[in-house]
Coordinates of C-alpha atoms and ligand atoms in Angstrom, one line a residue:
M1 CA 113.0 167.5 -5.5
K2 CA 110.2 169.7 -6.5
V3 CA 110.0 172.5 -8.7
T4 CA 108.8 176.0 -7.0
G5 CA 109.2 178.7 -9.1
I6 CA 110.9 180.2 -12.6
E7 CA 112.3 183.8 -12.2
T8 CA 112.7 185.6 -15.8
V9 CA 115.8 188.6 -16.1
P10 CA 115.7 190.1 -19.4
Y11 CA 118.8 191.5 -20.4
V12 CA 120.7 193.4 -22.8
I13 CA 124.3 193.5 -24.2
P14 CA 125.6 195.1 -27.3
Y15 CA 128.0 194.1 -30.0
H16 CA 131.0 194.8 -31.0
H17 CA 129.3 195.5 -34.7
P18 CA 126.3 194.4 -36.1
V19 CA 126.1 191.0 -37.7
V20 CA 124.1 190.9 -40.9
A21 CA 122.2 188.1 -42.6
A22 CA 119.7 187.7 -45.4
S23 CA 116.9 187.4 -42.9
G24 CA 117.7 190.5 -40.9
T25 CA 120.4 192.2 -39.0
L26 CA 121.5 192.0 -35.2
S27 CA 123.3 194.6 -33.4
C28 CA 122.8 193.7 -29.7
A29 CA 121.8 190.2 -27.9
E30 CA 118.3 190.5 -26.1
H31 CA 118.0 187.5 -24.1
V32 CA 116.2 185.7 -20.8
L33 CA 118.0 184.7 -18.5
I34 CA 115.6 181.7 -16.8
R35 CA 116.5 180.2 -13.8
I36 CA 114.2 177.2 -12.6
H37 CA 114.2 177.4 -8.9
T38 CA 113.8 174.2 -6.4
D39 CA 112.6 173.1 -2.7
E40 CA 116.1 171.8 -2.0
G41 CA 117.7 175.0 -3.2
I42 CA 119.2 174.4 -6.4
I43 CA 118.7 176.3 -9.3
G44 CA 118.7 175.4 -13.0
L45 CA 119.9 178.0 -15.6
A46 CA 119.3 178.6 -18.9
E47 CA 119.1 182.0 -21.7
A48 CA 116.4 182.1 -23.9
S49 CA 117.4 184.8 -26.9
V50 CA 115.2 186.5 -28.7
R51 CA 114.9 186.5 -32.7
A52 CA 112.1 188.2 -33.5
F53 CA 112.5 187.8 -37.4
V54 CA 113.0 183.9 -36.9
Y55 CA 110.8 183.1 -34.2
G56 CA 108.4 186.4 -33.2
E57 CA 109.6 185.9 -29.7
S58 CA 110.2 189.4 -27.6
Q59 CA 111.8 189.7 -23.9
V60 CA 108.1 190.7 -23.1
S61 CA 106.9 187.7 -24.5
I62 CA 109.1 185.2 -23.4
V63 CA 108.9 186.5 -19.8
E64 CA 104.9 186.5 -19.9
A65 CA 104.9 183.0 -21.6
V66 CA 107.0 181.7 -18.5
R67 CA 104.7 183.7 -16.1
L68 CA 101.2 182.5 -18.1
W69 CA 102.2 179.1 -19.0
F70 CA 105.6 177.4 -18.3
E71 CA 105.8 178.2 -15.0
P72 CA 102.3 177.1 -13.5
A73 CA 102.8 173.7 -15.5
L74 CA 105.9 173.2 -13.8
I75 CA 105.7 174.2 -10.4
G76 CA 105.6 170.8 -8.4
S77 CA 107.3 169.0 -10.9
D78 CA 110.2 166.5 -10.5
P79 CA 113.3 168.1 -12.5
F80 CA 114.0 165.0 -13.5
A81 CA 110.9 164.1 -15.4
V82 CA 112.4 165.9 -18.7
E83 CA 110.1 163.9 -20.6
D84 CA 107.1 164.1 -18.7
I85 CA 107.7 167.9 -18.8
A86 CA 108.2 168.3 -22.4
T87 CA 105.0 166.3 -23.2
R88 CA 102.7 168.9 -20.7
L89 CA 104.3 171.5 -22.4
A90 CA 103.7 170.0 -25.8
W91 CA 100.5 171.8 -26.0
I92 CA 102.4 175.6 -26.1
P93 CA 102.8 176.5 -29.9
A94 CA 105.9 178.3 -30.7
N95 CA 107.8 179.6 -28.1
N96 CA 111.1 178.4 -29.3
T97 CA 113.7 179.4 -27.3
T98 CA 111.2 179.6 -24.3
H99 CA 110.7 175.6 -24.9
G100 CA 114.4 175.4 -25.5
A101 CA 115.8 177.4 -22.1
I102 CA 113.2 175.5 -19.9
D103 CA 114.6 172.0 -21.3
I104 CA 118.1 173.3 -20.5
A105 CA 117.8 174.7 -17.2
L106 CA 116.5 171.2 -16.1
H107 CA 119.5 169.3 -17.5
D108 CA 121.3 171.7 -15.5
I109 CA 119.5 171.0 -12.6
R110 CA 119.6 167.7 -13.1
G111 CA 123.5 167.5 -13.8
K112 CA 123.7 170.0 -10.3
A113 CA 121.8 167.5 -8.1
A114 CA 123.9 164.4 -9.5
G115 CA 127.2 166.1 -9.2
M116 CA 128.0 165.8 -12.9
P117 CA 128.3 167.7 -16.4
C118 CA 125.8 167.5 -18.9
W119 CA 127.7 166.1 -21.4
R120 CA 128.0 162.9 -18.9
L121 CA 124.7 163.1 -17.9
L122 CA 123.9 163.0 -21.7
G123 CA 126.6 159.5 -22.1
G124 CA 129.6 161.9 -23.6
S125 CA 133.2 161.8 -22.5
G126 CA 134.1 165.7 -22.4
A127 CA 135.3 164.9 -26.0
P128 CA 136.6 169.1 -27.1
M129 CA 134.6 170.4 -30.2
R130 CA 136.4 172.1 -33.2
V131 CA 134.8 175.7 -33.8
T132 CA 132.8 177.3 -36.6
H133 CA 133.2 181.0 -36.8
I134 CA 130.0 182.2 -38.2
L135 CA 131.4 185.8 -40.7
T136 CA 129.0 188.6 -41.2
M137 CA 127.7 189.2 -44.9
G138 CA 129.8 191.9 -45.1
K139 CA 132.3 193.2 -48.2
P140 CA 134.4 190.7 -49.7
M141 CA 137.9 191.6 -48.3
E142 CA 136.3 192.6 -44.7
V143 CA 134.8 189.1 -44.5
A144 CA 138.1 187.2 -45.8
D145 CA 140.0 189.4 -43.3
E146 CA 137.4 188.3 -40.1
A147 CA 138.4 185.1 -41.0
L148 CA 142.1 185.4 -41.2
E149 CA 141.3 186.8 -37.7
A150 CA 139.5 184.3 -36.4
G151 CA 142.3 182.0 -37.7
A152 CA 145.4 184.1 -36.4
R153 CA 143.8 184.6 -32.8
F154 CA 141.9 181.0 -31.8
A155 CA 143.3 178.6 -34.8
I156 CA 139.7 178.5 -36.2
S157 CA 139.9 176.6 -39.5
S158 CA 135.8 176.5 -40.4
F159 CA 133.9 179.2 -41.5
K160 CA 129.7 179.8 -42.1
V161 CA 129.8 182.3 -44.6
K162 CA 126.9 184.3 -45.2
V163 CA 124.9 184.5 -48.6
G164 CA 121.6 184.8 -50.4
S165 CA 121.6 188.5 -50.9
K166 CA 120.0 190.0 -54.0
D167 CA 123.2 190.2 -55.7
L168 CA 124.1 187.1 -56.6
K169 CA 127.6 188.1 -58.2
S170 CA 128.5 189.6 -54.7
D171 CA 127.6 186.3 -52.9
I172 CA 129.9 184.4 -55.2
E173 CA 132.9 187.1 -54.7
R174 CA 132.1 187.3 -50.7
V175 CA 132.6 183.2 -50.8
A176 CA 135.5 183.3 -53.4
A177 CA 137.6 185.8 -50.8
V178 CA 137.4 183.4 -47.7
R179 CA 138.1 180.6 -50.3
N180 CA 141.7 182.7 -51.4
A181 CA 142.2 184.1 -47.6
V182 CA 141.6 180.8 -45.1
G183 CA 143.3 178.3 -47.6
T184 CA 142.2 174.7 -49.1
N185 CA 142.7 173.2 -45.9
A186 CA 140.1 174.9 -44.0
S187 CA 136.3 174.0 -44.0
I188 CA 133.5 176.3 -45.5
Y189 CA 129.8 175.9 -45.6
L190 CA 127.3 178.4 -46.8
D191 CA 124.2 180.0 -44.7
A192 CA 121.7 181.8 -47.0
N193 CA 118.9 182.5 -44.8
H194 CA 116.4 181.8 -47.3
G195 CA 117.4 184.5 -49.2
W196 CA 117.6 182.8 -52.8
T197 CA 114.7 181.5 -55.0
A198 CA 115.2 178.1 -55.8
E199 CA 116.4 178.6 -59.2
Q200 CA 118.8 181.6 -58.0
A201 CA 120.0 178.9 -55.6
I202 CA 120.5 176.3 -58.3
K203 CA 122.6 178.9 -60.7
V204 CA 125.1 180.2 -57.7
L205 CA 125.9 177.0 -56.3
N206 CA 127.0 175.9 -59.1
A207 CA 129.2 178.5 -60.0
M208 CA 130.7 177.9 -56.6
V209 CA 131.6 174.6 -57.0
D210 CA 135.7 175.4 -57.3
Y211 CA 135.4 177.0 -53.9
D212 CA 135.0 173.8 -52.1
I213 CA 131.9 174.2 -50.1
D214 CA 130.6 172.1 -47.5
L215 CA 127.2 172.6 -47.0
V216 CA 124.8 175.5 -47.9
E217 CA 121.8 176.0 -45.5
E218 CA 118.3 177.2 -45.9
P219 CA 119.4 178.3 -49.4
S220 CA 115.7 179.1 -50.5
P221 CA 112.1 179.6 -48.9
S222 CA 110.8 176.3 -46.6
E223 CA 107.5 176.7 -47.8
D224 CA 108.5 176.1 -51.6
L225 CA 108.5 172.6 -51.1
V226 CA 109.1 171.5 -55.0
G227 CA 111.5 174.0 -55.5
R228 CA 113.5 172.7 -52.8
Q229 CA 113.8 169.6 -53.9
R230 CA 114.3 170.6 -57.4
L231 CA 117.0 172.6 -55.8
A232 CA 118.7 169.0 -54.0
R233 CA 118.7 167.4 -56.9
H234 CA 120.1 169.9 -59.4
A235 CA 123.0 171.6 -57.0
A236 CA 126.1 170.5 -56.8
I237 CA 126.6 171.8 -52.7
A238 CA 124.6 169.0 -50.3
V239 CA 121.8 171.4 -48.3
M240 CA 121.6 171.9 -44.6
A241 CA 118.0 172.5 -42.9
D242 CA 117.4 175.1 -40.3
E243 CA 114.4 176.5 -39.5
S244 CA 112.4 174.5 -42.0
A245 CA 113.2 171.4 -39.9
P246 CA 113.0 172.0 -36.0
T247 CA 110.8 169.6 -34.8
L248 CA 110.8 165.8 -35.6
A249 CA 107.9 165.1 -38.1
T250 CA 109.8 168.1 -40.2
A251 CA 113.2 166.8 -40.1
T252 CA 111.8 163.6 -41.2
R253 CA 109.7 164.9 -43.7
E254 CA 112.9 167.2 -45.2
L255 CA 115.2 164.4 -45.1
V256 CA 112.9 161.7 -46.8
S257 CA 111.9 164.0 -49.3
G258 CA 115.7 164.2 -50.1
S259 CA 115.3 168.7 -49.7
C260 CA 117.9 168.2 -47.0
R261 CA 121.0 166.0 -46.6
A262 CA 121.9 167.5 -43.0
L263 CA 120.2 169.2 -40.0
S264 CA 121.5 172.3 -37.8
I265 CA 120.8 171.3 -34.5
K266 CA 119.8 174.6 -32.1
T267 CA 119.7 173.5 -28.2
T268 CA 118.9 177.2 -27.8
R269 CA 115.0 176.2 -29.2
T270 CA 114.9 172.1 -29.2
G271 CA 116.4 172.2 -25.9
F272 CA 118.3 168.8 -25.0
T273 CA 115.6 166.6 -24.7
T274 CA 114.2 167.1 -28.5
S275 CA 117.5 167.8 -30.0
A276 CA 118.6 164.2 -28.7
K277 CA 115.4 162.9 -31.0
L278 CA 116.7 165.3 -33.9
V279 CA 120.4 163.6 -33.7
A280 CA 118.7 160.3 -34.0
V281 CA 115.9 161.0 -36.7
A282 CA 119.0 162.4 -38.5
Q283 CA 120.9 158.9 -37.9
A284 CA 118.2 156.8 -39.3
L285 CA 117.5 158.1 -42.0
G286 CA 121.5 159.0 -43.2
G287 CA 121.9 163.0 -42.5
R288 CA 124.3 164.5 -41.1
T289 CA 124.0 166.9 -38.1
L290 CA 125.9 170.1 -36.9
I291 CA 125.3 172.0 -33.5
G292 CA 123.9 175.6 -34.7
S293 CA 123.6 178.8 -33.1
Q294 CA 121.0 181.2 -31.9
A295 CA 122.9 184.0 -31.7
D296 CA 124.1 182.7 -28.4
G297 CA 126.0 184.2 -25.5
M298 CA 128.0 182.3 -23.7
I299 CA 125.2 180.6 -21.3
G300 CA 123.4 179.3 -24.4
T301 CA 126.8 178.3 -26.0
A302 CA 128.2 176.3 -22.8
A303 CA 124.4 174.4 -23.1
A304 CA 125.7 173.5 -27.2
L305 CA 128.6 172.8 -26.4
A306 CA 128.0 170.3 -23.8
F307 CA 125.0 168.4 -25.5
S308 CA 127.1 168.5 -29.0
S309 CA 130.4 167.1 -27.2
A310 CA 127.9 164.2 -25.6
H311 CA 126.2 162.9 -29.0
P312 CA 129.8 161.9 -31.8
M313 CA 127.4 162.6 -34.7
L314 CA 127.6 166.3 -33.6
A315 CA 131.3 165.8 -31.8
C316 CA 132.5 165.0 -35.5
E317 CA 131.6 168.2 -37.0
P318 CA 132.7 171.7 -36.5
G319 CA 129.6 173.6 -34.2
E320 CA 128.9 177.3 -34.2
L321 CA 129.9 177.7 -31.0
D322 CA 131.8 180.9 -30.6
Y323 CA 129.0 183.6 -31.3
Y324 CA 129.3 185.2 -28.3
T325 CA 132.4 186.8 -29.5
N326 CA 130.1 189.2 -30.9
L327 CA 128.8 190.4 -27.8
K328 CA 130.8 193.4 -25.7
D329 CA 130.5 191.4 -22.4
D330 CA 128.4 188.4 -21.0
L331 CA 127.5 187.2 -17.8
V332 CA 129.1 184.2 -17.0
V333 CA 132.2 184.2 -13.9
E334 CA 134.3 181.7 -16.1
P335 CA 134.4 182.9 -19.8
L336 CA 134.5 180.4 -22.5
Q337 CA 137.9 180.4 -24.7
V338 CA 138.3 179.1 -28.0
A339 CA 142.0 177.5 -27.9
A340 CA 143.4 175.7 -30.7
G341 CA 140.6 175.9 -32.9
V342 CA 138.6 174.0 -30.0
L343 CA 136.3 174.3 -27.0
T344 CA 136.6 172.1 -24.3
P345 CA 133.5 171.2 -21.7
S346 CA 132.9 172.7 -18.3
S347 CA 133.9 169.7 -15.5
R348 CA 131.3 171.3 -13.3
P349 CA 128.4 170.4 -12.9
G350 CA 125.2 170.8 -15.5
I351 CA 126.0 173.0 -18.1
G352 CA 129.0 174.2 -15.9
V353 CA 127.7 178.4 -15.7
E354 CA 128.2 180.4 -13.2
I355 CA 126.7 184.1 -13.3
D356 CA 127.9 187.1 -12.4
E357 CA 125.6 188.7 -10.3
D358 CA 127.5 192.0 -10.4
K359 CA 127.1 192.0 -14.5
L360 CA 123.3 190.7 -14.7
R361 CA 122.6 193.8 -12.2
H362 CA 123.9 195.9 -14.9
Y363 CA 123.3 194.2 -18.1
K364 CA 119.4 193.7 -17.0
V365 CA 116.7 195.8 -18.4
R366 CA 113.8 195.8 -16.4
Ligands
MG401 MG1 120.8 179.1 -40.6

């Protein structure tokens, strides 16, 4: 089987409400559907998501990167040769979610050709994933209500609270409100999106010890290496790296230096091939891994679900797998549905997603 071309379809789906974090606000999903075509008629698909204030990508840049660099490099390639292809594409810097989507689409082809779901292709047994709901950075009682609603509708009992604002007191009040609302059995971790200085983070995290916080993601700026080490030594809550450790080298550096104790694994930016190696790095160095969301719709979530389900180190932790509930609609024929607080990966081949072509025509933007 050979790759014959790559199709890109940018689309926009509005959110129910804007989602606020210290790093910026999102009010709609701006994604690009990527479909890799083959000479045997099998089509692999994935979504690249625009996270302009994280990776500097846009729908236009993703479409152009595929046209200029990814497609010419892939035409004629064997879609099963994912290691070889990843090595050949390694010269293309940045373009994080484009790289991730290309790798996932190749795995989708592999699964479809083999007639098996990606979680099985990757060595898993189809384990269900406990789901974390990411709360927006709103007023304490609004955020607490959002957590209660996710608990009531989907039996979700793991929550990520966005913090890192300039108003440290309001961050503490938001965390306290969520803990009071969800009770002592629920899991809570924080994401400051680099919003605090290291010194602020030490102070505010130590003021939150009574709220039983599991982890804090990116408390302070990535470039402040000295501050991050000081923070890790003096804060009572363990640190999870996200944007500061998206590569094998940075993940190793962060774990070995003691700056973090966990990695957020995002298949949207590192595909399946590099994500699997990041899990291995964490395993070797005693770190935890959680599957993270890159503002994924259902296509990206289905891929993250298949991947995390296949890796026991990820499957034993709650995963950020319901961000799609922020979108007013989605493109898939069979929508994902959290039940009893978990998502079970599809048993259909590949990442298990079929596109609703009518909806794609409706939401495509050019
Ligand atoms: Mg994050």
